[in-house]
PDB file of C-alpha atoms in Angstrom:
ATOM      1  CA  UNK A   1      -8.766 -65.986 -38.590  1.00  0.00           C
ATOM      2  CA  UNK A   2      -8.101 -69.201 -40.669  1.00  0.00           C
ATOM      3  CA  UNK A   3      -5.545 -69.041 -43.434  1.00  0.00           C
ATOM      4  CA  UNK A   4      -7.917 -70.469 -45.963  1.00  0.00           C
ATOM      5  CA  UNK A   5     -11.782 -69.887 -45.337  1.00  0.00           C
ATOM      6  CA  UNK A   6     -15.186 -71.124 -47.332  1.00  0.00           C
ATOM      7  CA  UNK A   7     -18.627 -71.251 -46.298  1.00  0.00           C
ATOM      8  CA  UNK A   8     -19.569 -74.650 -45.565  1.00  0.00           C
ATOM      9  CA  UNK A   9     -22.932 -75.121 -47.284  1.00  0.00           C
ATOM     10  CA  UNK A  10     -24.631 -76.542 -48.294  1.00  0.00           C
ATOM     11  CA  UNK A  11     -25.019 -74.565 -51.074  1.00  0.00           C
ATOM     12  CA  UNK A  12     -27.989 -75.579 -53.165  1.00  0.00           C
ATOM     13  CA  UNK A  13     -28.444 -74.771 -56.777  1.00  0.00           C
ATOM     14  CA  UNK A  14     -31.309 -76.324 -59.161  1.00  0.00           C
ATOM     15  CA  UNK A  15     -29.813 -78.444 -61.961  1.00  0.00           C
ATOM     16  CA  UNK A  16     -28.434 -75.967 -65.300  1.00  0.00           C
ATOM     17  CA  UNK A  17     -27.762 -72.869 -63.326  1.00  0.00           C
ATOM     18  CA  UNK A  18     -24.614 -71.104 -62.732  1.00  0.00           C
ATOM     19  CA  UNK A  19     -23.052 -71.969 -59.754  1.00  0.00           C
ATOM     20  CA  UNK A  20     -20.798 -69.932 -57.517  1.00  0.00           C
ATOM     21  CA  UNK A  21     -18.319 -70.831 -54.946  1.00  0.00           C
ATOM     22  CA  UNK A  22     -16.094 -68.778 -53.010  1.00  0.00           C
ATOM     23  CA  UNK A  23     -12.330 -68.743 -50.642  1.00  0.00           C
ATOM     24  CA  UNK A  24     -10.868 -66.006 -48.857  1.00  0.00           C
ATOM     25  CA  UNK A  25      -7.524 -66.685 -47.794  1.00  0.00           C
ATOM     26  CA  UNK A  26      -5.313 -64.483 -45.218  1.00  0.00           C
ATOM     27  CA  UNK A  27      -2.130 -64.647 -46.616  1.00  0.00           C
ATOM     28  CA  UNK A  28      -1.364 -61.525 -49.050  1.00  0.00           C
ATOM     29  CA  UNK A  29       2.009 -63.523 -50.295  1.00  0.00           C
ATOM     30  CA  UNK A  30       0.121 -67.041 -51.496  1.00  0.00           C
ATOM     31  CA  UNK A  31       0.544 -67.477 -55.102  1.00  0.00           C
ATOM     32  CA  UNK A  32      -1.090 -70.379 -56.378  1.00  0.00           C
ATOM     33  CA  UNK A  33      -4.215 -71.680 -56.130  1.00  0.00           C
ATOM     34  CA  UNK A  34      -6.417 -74.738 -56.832  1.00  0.00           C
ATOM     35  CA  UNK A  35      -9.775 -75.865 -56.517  1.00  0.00           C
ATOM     36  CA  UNK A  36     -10.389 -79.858 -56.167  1.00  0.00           C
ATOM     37  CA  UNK A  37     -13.671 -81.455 -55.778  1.00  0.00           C
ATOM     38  CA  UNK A  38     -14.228 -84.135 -53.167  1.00  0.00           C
ATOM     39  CA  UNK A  39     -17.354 -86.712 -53.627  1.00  0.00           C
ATOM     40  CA  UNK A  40     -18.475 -88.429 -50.228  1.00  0.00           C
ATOM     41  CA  UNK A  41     -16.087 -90.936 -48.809  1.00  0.00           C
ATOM     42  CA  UNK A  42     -13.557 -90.383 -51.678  1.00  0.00           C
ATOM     43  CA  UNK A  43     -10.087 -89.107 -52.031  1.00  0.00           C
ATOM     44  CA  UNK A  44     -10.116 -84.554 -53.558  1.00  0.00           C
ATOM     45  CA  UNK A  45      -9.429 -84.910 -57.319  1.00  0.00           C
ATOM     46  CA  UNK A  46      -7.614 -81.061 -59.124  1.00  0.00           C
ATOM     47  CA  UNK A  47     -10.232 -79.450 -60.960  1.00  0.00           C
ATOM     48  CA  UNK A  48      -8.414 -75.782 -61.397  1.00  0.00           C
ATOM     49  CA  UNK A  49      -5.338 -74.408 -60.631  1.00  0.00           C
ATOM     50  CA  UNK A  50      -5.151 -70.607 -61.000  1.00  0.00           C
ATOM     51  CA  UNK A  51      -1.702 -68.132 -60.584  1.00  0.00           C
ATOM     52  CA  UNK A  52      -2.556 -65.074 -62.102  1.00  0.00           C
ATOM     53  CA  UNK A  53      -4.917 -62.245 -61.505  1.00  0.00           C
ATOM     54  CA  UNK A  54      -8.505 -62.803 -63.520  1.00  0.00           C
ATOM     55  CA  UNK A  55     -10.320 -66.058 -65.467  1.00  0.00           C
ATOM     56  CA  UNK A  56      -9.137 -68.926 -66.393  1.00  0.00           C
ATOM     57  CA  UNK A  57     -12.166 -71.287 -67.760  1.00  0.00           C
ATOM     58  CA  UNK A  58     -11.957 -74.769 -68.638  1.00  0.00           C
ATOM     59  CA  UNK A  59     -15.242 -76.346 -69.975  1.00  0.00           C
ATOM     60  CA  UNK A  60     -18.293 -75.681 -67.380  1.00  0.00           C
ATOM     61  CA  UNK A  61     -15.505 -74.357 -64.847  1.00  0.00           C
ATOM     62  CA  UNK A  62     -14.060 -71.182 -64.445  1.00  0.00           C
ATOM     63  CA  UNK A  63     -11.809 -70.105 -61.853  1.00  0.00           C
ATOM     64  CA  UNK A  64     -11.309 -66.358 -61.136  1.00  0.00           C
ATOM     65  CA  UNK A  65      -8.660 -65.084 -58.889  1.00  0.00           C
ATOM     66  CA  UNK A  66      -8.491 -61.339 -57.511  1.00  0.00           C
ATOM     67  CA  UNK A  67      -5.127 -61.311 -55.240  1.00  0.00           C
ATOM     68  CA  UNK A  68      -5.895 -57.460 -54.169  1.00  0.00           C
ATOM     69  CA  UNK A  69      -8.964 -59.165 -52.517  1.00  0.00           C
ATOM     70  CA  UNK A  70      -7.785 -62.481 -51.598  1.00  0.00           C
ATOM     71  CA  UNK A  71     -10.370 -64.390 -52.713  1.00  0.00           C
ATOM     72  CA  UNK A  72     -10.429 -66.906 -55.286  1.00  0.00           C
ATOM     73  CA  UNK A  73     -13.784 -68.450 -56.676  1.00  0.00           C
ATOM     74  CA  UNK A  74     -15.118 -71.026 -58.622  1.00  0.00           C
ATOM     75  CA  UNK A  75     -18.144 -71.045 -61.304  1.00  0.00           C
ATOM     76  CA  UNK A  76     -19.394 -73.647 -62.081  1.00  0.00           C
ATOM     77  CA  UNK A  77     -21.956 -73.618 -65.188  1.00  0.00           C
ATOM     78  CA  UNK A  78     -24.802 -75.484 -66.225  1.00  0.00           C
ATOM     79  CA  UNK A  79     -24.322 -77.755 -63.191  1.00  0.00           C
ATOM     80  CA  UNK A  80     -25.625 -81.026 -63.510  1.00  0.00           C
ATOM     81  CA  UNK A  81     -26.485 -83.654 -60.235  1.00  0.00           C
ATOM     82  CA  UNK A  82     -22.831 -85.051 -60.907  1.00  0.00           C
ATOM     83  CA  UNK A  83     -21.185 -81.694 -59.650  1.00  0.00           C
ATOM     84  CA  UNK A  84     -23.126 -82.012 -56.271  1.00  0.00           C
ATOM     85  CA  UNK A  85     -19.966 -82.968 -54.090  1.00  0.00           C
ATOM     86  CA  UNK A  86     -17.293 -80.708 -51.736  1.00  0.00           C
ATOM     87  CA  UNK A  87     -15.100 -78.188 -53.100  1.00  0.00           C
ATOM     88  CA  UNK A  88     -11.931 -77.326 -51.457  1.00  0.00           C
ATOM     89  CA  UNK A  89     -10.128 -74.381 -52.099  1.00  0.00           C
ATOM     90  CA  UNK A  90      -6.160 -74.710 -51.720  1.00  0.00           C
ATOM     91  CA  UNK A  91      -3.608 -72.097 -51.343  1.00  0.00           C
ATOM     92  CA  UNK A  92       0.114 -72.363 -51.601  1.00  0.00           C
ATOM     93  CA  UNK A  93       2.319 -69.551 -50.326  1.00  0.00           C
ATOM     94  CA  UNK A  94       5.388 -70.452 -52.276  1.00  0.00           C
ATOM     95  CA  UNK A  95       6.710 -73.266 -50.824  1.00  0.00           C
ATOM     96  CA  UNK A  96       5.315 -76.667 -50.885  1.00  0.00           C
ATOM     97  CA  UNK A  97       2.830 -76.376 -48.199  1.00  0.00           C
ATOM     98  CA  UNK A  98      -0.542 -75.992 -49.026  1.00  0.00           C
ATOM     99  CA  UNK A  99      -3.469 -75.073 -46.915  1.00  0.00           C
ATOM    100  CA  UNK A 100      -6.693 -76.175 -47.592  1.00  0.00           C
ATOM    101  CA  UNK A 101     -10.007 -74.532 -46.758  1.00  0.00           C
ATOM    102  CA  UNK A 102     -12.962 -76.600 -45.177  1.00  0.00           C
ATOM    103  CA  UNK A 103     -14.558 -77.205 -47.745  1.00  0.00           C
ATOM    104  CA  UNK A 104     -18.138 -76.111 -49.358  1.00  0.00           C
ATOM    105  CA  UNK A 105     -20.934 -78.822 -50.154  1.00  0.00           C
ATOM    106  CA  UNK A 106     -22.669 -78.201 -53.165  1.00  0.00           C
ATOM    107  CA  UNK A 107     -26.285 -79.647 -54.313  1.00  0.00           C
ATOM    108  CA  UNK A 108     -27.456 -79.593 -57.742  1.00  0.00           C
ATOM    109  CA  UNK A 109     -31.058 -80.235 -57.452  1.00  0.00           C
ATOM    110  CA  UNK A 110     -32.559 -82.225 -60.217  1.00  0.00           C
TER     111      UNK A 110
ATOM    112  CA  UNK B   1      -0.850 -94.904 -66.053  1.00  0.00           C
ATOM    113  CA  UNK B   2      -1.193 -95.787 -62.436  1.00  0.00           C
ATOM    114  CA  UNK B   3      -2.322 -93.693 -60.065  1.00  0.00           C
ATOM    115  CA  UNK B   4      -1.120 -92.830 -56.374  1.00  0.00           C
ATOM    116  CA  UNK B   5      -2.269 -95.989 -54.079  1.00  0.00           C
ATOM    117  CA  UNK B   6      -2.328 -96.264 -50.378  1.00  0.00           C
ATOM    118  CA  UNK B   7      -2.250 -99.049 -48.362  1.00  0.00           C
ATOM    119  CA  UNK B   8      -4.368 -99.994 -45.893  1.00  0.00           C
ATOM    120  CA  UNK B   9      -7.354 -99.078 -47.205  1.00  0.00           C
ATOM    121  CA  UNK B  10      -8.461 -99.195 -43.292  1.00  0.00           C
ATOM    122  CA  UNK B  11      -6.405 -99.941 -40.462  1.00  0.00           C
ATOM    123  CA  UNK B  12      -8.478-100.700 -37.019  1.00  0.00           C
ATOM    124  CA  UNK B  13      -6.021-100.150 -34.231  1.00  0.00           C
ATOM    125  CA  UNK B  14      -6.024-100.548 -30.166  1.00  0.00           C
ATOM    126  CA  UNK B  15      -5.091 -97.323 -28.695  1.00  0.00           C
ATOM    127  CA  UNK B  16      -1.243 -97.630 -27.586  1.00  0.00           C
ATOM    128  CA  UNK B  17      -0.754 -99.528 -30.618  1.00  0.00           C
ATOM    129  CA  UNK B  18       2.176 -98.695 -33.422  1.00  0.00           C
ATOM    130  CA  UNK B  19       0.658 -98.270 -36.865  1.00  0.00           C
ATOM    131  CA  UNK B  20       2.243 -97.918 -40.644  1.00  0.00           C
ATOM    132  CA  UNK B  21       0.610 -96.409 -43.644  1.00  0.00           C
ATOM    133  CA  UNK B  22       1.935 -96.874 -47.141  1.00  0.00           C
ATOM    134  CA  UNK B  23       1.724 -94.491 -49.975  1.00  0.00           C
ATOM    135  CA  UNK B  24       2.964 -95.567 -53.665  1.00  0.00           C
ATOM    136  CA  UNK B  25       2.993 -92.321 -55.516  1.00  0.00           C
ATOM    137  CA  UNK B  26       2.668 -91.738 -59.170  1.00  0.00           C
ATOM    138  CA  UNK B  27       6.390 -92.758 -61.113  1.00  0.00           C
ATOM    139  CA  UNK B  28       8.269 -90.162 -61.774  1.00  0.00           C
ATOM    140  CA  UNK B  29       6.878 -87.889 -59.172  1.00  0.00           C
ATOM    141  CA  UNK B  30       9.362 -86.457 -56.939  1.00  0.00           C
ATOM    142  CA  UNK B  31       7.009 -84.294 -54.782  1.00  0.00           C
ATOM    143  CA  UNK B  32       4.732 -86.560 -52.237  1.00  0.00           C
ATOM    144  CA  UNK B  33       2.929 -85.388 -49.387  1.00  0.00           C
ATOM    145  CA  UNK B  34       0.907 -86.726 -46.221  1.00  0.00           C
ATOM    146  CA  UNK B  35      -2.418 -84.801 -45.451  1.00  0.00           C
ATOM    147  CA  UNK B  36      -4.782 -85.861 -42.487  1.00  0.00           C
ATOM    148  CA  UNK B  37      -8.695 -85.151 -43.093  1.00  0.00           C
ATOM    149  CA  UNK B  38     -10.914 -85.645 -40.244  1.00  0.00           C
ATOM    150  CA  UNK B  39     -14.728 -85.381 -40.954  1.00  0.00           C
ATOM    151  CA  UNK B  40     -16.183 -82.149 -42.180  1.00  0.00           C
ATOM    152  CA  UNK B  41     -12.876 -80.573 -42.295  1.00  0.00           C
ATOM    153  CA  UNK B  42     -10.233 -79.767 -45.474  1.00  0.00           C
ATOM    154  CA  UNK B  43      -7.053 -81.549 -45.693  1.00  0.00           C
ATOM    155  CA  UNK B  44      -4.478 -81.199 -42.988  1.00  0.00           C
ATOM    156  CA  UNK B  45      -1.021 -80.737 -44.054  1.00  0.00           C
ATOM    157  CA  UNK B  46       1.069 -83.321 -42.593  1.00  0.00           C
ATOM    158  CA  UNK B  47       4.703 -83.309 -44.086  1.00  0.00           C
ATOM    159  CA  UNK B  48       6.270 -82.922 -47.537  1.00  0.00           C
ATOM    160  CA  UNK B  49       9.232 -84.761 -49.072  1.00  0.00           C
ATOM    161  CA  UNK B  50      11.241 -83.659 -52.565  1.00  0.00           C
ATOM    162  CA  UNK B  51      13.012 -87.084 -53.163  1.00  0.00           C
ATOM    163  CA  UNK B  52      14.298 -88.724 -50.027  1.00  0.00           C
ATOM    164  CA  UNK B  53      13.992 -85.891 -47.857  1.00  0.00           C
ATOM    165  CA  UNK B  54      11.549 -84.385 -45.495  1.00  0.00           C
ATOM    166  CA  UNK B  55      11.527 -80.964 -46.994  1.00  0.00           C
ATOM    167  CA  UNK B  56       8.942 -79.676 -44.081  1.00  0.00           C
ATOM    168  CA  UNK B  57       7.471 -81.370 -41.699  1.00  0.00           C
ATOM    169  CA  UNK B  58       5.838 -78.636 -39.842  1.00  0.00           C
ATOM    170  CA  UNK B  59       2.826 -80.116 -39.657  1.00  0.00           C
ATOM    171  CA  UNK B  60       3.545 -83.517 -37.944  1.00  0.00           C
ATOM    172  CA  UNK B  61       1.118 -83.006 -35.083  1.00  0.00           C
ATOM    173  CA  UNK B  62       4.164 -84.184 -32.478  1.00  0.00           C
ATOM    174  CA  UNK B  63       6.822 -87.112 -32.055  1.00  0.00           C
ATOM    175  CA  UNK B  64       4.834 -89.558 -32.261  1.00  0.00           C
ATOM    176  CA  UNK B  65       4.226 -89.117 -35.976  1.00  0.00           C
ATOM    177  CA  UNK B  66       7.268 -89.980 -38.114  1.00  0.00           C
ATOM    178  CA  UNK B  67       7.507 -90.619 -41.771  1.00  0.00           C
ATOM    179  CA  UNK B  68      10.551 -91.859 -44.375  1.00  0.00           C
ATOM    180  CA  UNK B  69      10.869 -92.140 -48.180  1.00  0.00           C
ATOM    181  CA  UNK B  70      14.120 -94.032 -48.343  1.00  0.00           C
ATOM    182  CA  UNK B  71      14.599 -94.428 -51.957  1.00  0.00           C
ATOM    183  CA  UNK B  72      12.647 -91.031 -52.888  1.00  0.00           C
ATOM    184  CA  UNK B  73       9.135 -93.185 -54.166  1.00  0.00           C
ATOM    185  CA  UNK B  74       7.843 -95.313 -51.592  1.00  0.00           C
ATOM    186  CA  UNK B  75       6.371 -93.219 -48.414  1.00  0.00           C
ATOM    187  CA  UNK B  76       6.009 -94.581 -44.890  1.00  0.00           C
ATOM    188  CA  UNK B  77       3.888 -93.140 -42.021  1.00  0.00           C
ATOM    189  CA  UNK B  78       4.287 -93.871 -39.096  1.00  0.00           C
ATOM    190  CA  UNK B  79       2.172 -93.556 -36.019  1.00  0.00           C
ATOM    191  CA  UNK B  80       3.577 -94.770 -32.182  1.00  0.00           C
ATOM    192  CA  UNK B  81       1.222 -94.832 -29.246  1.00  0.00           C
ATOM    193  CA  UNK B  82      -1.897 -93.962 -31.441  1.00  0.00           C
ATOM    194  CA  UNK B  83      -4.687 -92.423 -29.483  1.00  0.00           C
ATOM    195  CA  UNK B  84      -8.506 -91.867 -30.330  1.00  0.00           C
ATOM    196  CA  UNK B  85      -7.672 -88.598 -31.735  1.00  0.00           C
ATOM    197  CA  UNK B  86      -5.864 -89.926 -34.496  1.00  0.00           C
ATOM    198  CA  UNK B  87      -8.526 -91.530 -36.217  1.00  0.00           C
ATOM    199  CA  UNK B  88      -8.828 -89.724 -39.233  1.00  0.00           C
ATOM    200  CA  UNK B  89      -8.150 -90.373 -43.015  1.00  0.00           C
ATOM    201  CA  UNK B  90      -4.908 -90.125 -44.094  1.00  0.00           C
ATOM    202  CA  UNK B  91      -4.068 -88.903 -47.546  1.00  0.00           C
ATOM    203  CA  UNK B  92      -1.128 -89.490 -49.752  1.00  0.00           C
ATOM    204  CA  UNK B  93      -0.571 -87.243 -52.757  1.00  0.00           C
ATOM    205  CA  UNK B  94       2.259 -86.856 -55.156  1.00  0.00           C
ATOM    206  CA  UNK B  95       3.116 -84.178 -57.555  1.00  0.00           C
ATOM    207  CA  UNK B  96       5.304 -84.264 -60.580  1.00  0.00           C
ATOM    208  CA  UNK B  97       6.878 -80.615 -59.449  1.00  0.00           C
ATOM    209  CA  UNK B  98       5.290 -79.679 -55.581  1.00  0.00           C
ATOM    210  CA  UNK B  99       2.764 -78.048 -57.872  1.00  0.00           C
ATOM    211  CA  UNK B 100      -0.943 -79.734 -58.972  1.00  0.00           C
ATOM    212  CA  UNK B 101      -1.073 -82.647 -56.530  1.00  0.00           C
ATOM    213  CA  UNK B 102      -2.747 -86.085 -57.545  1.00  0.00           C
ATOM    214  CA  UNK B 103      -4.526 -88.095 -54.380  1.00  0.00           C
ATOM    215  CA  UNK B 104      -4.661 -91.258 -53.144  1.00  0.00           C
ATOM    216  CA  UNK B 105      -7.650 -93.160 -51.988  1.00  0.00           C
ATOM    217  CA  UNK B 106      -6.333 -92.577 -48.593  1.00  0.00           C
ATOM    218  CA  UNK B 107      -6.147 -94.592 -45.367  1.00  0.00           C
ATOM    219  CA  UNK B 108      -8.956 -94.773 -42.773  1.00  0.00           C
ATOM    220  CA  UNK B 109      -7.451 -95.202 -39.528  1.00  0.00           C
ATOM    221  CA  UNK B 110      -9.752 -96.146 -36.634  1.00  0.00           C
ATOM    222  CA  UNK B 111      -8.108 -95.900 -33.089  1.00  0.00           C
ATOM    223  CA  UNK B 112     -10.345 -98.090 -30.270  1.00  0.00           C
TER     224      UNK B 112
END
């Protein structure tokens, strides 16, 4: 089982709708989390970071963690052809190593 | 202000060859880590200094992968004996705390 895990994609969402992306991650004791977004051939830039249990929005994003679940997601609304890029979901466990998921492609369709 | 900058942008190696990547992280940021992302795959944790020191470096794939951050800013990868499979990109990030980590452009390294 990997540590950090997200479907790959693509996922494929017409342009204005609400769209959802999701990480599972193994380890019960992780406590922070992040989201970054990753355009083709470029370097992942922080979107979200989330530490507590529940929402935190900011603009069109809104992370939402449930630790008795392990997962963490990521909405992102009224997506626009910009969005369409990779999102990786990170999770630290405390210290200052971080593992990162694969990755999930997302396409906002115009 | 500036942001974290890596140099090479590409570095095209013979295999065998000994290979350095630079990393320039944000001032003021005492956190800086190396990451490794090959294609289609999330960022690899490589090794993670707070100031001058290697604070883990569990993920340095074996010996032949060394890095140093002598003054606690400046990073240096090094790579002895590269092979094919280390072509990859190689990231640079810093971090103002080890928290919410700022990239580089990275390195592409390309081992013939």
């Amino acid at each position: 089982q990997k540590e950090v895990e997200q479907n790959s994609g693509p996922l494929s969402v017409p342009e204005g709708a609400i769209a959802s992306l999701n990480c599972t991650y193994s380890d019960r004791g992780s406590q922070s989390f992040f989201w970054y977004r990753q355009y083709s051939g470029k370097s992942p830039e922080l979107i979200m970071s989330i530490y507590s249990n529940g929402d935190k929005e900011d603009g069109r994003f809104t992370a939402q963690l449930n630790k008795a679940s392990q997962y963490v997601s990521l909405l992102i609304r009224d997506s626009q052809p910009s969005d369409s890029a990779t999102y990786l979901c990170a999770v630290n466990k405390g210290t200052y190593k971080y593992i990162f998921g694969t990755g999930t492609r997302l396409k906002v369709l115009a | 202000g500036a942001g974290v900058s890596q140099t090479p942008s590409n570095k095209v190696t013979e295999k065998g060859k000994y290979v350095e990547l630079r990393c320039d992280p944000i001032s003021g940021h005492t956190a800086l880590y190396w990451y490794r992302q090959s294609l289609g795959q999330g960022p690899e944790f490589l090794i993670y200094f707070q100031g001058t020191g290697a604070a883990d470096d569990s993920g340095l794939p074996n010996d032949r992968f060394f890095a140093v951050r002598p003054e606690g800013s400046v990073s240096t990868l090094k790579i002895q004996r590269t092979e094919r499979g280390d072509s990859a990109v190689y990231l640079c990030a810093s971090s103002p705390q080890g928290n919410e980590q700022f990239f580089g452009p990275g390195t592409r390294l390309t081992v013939l």
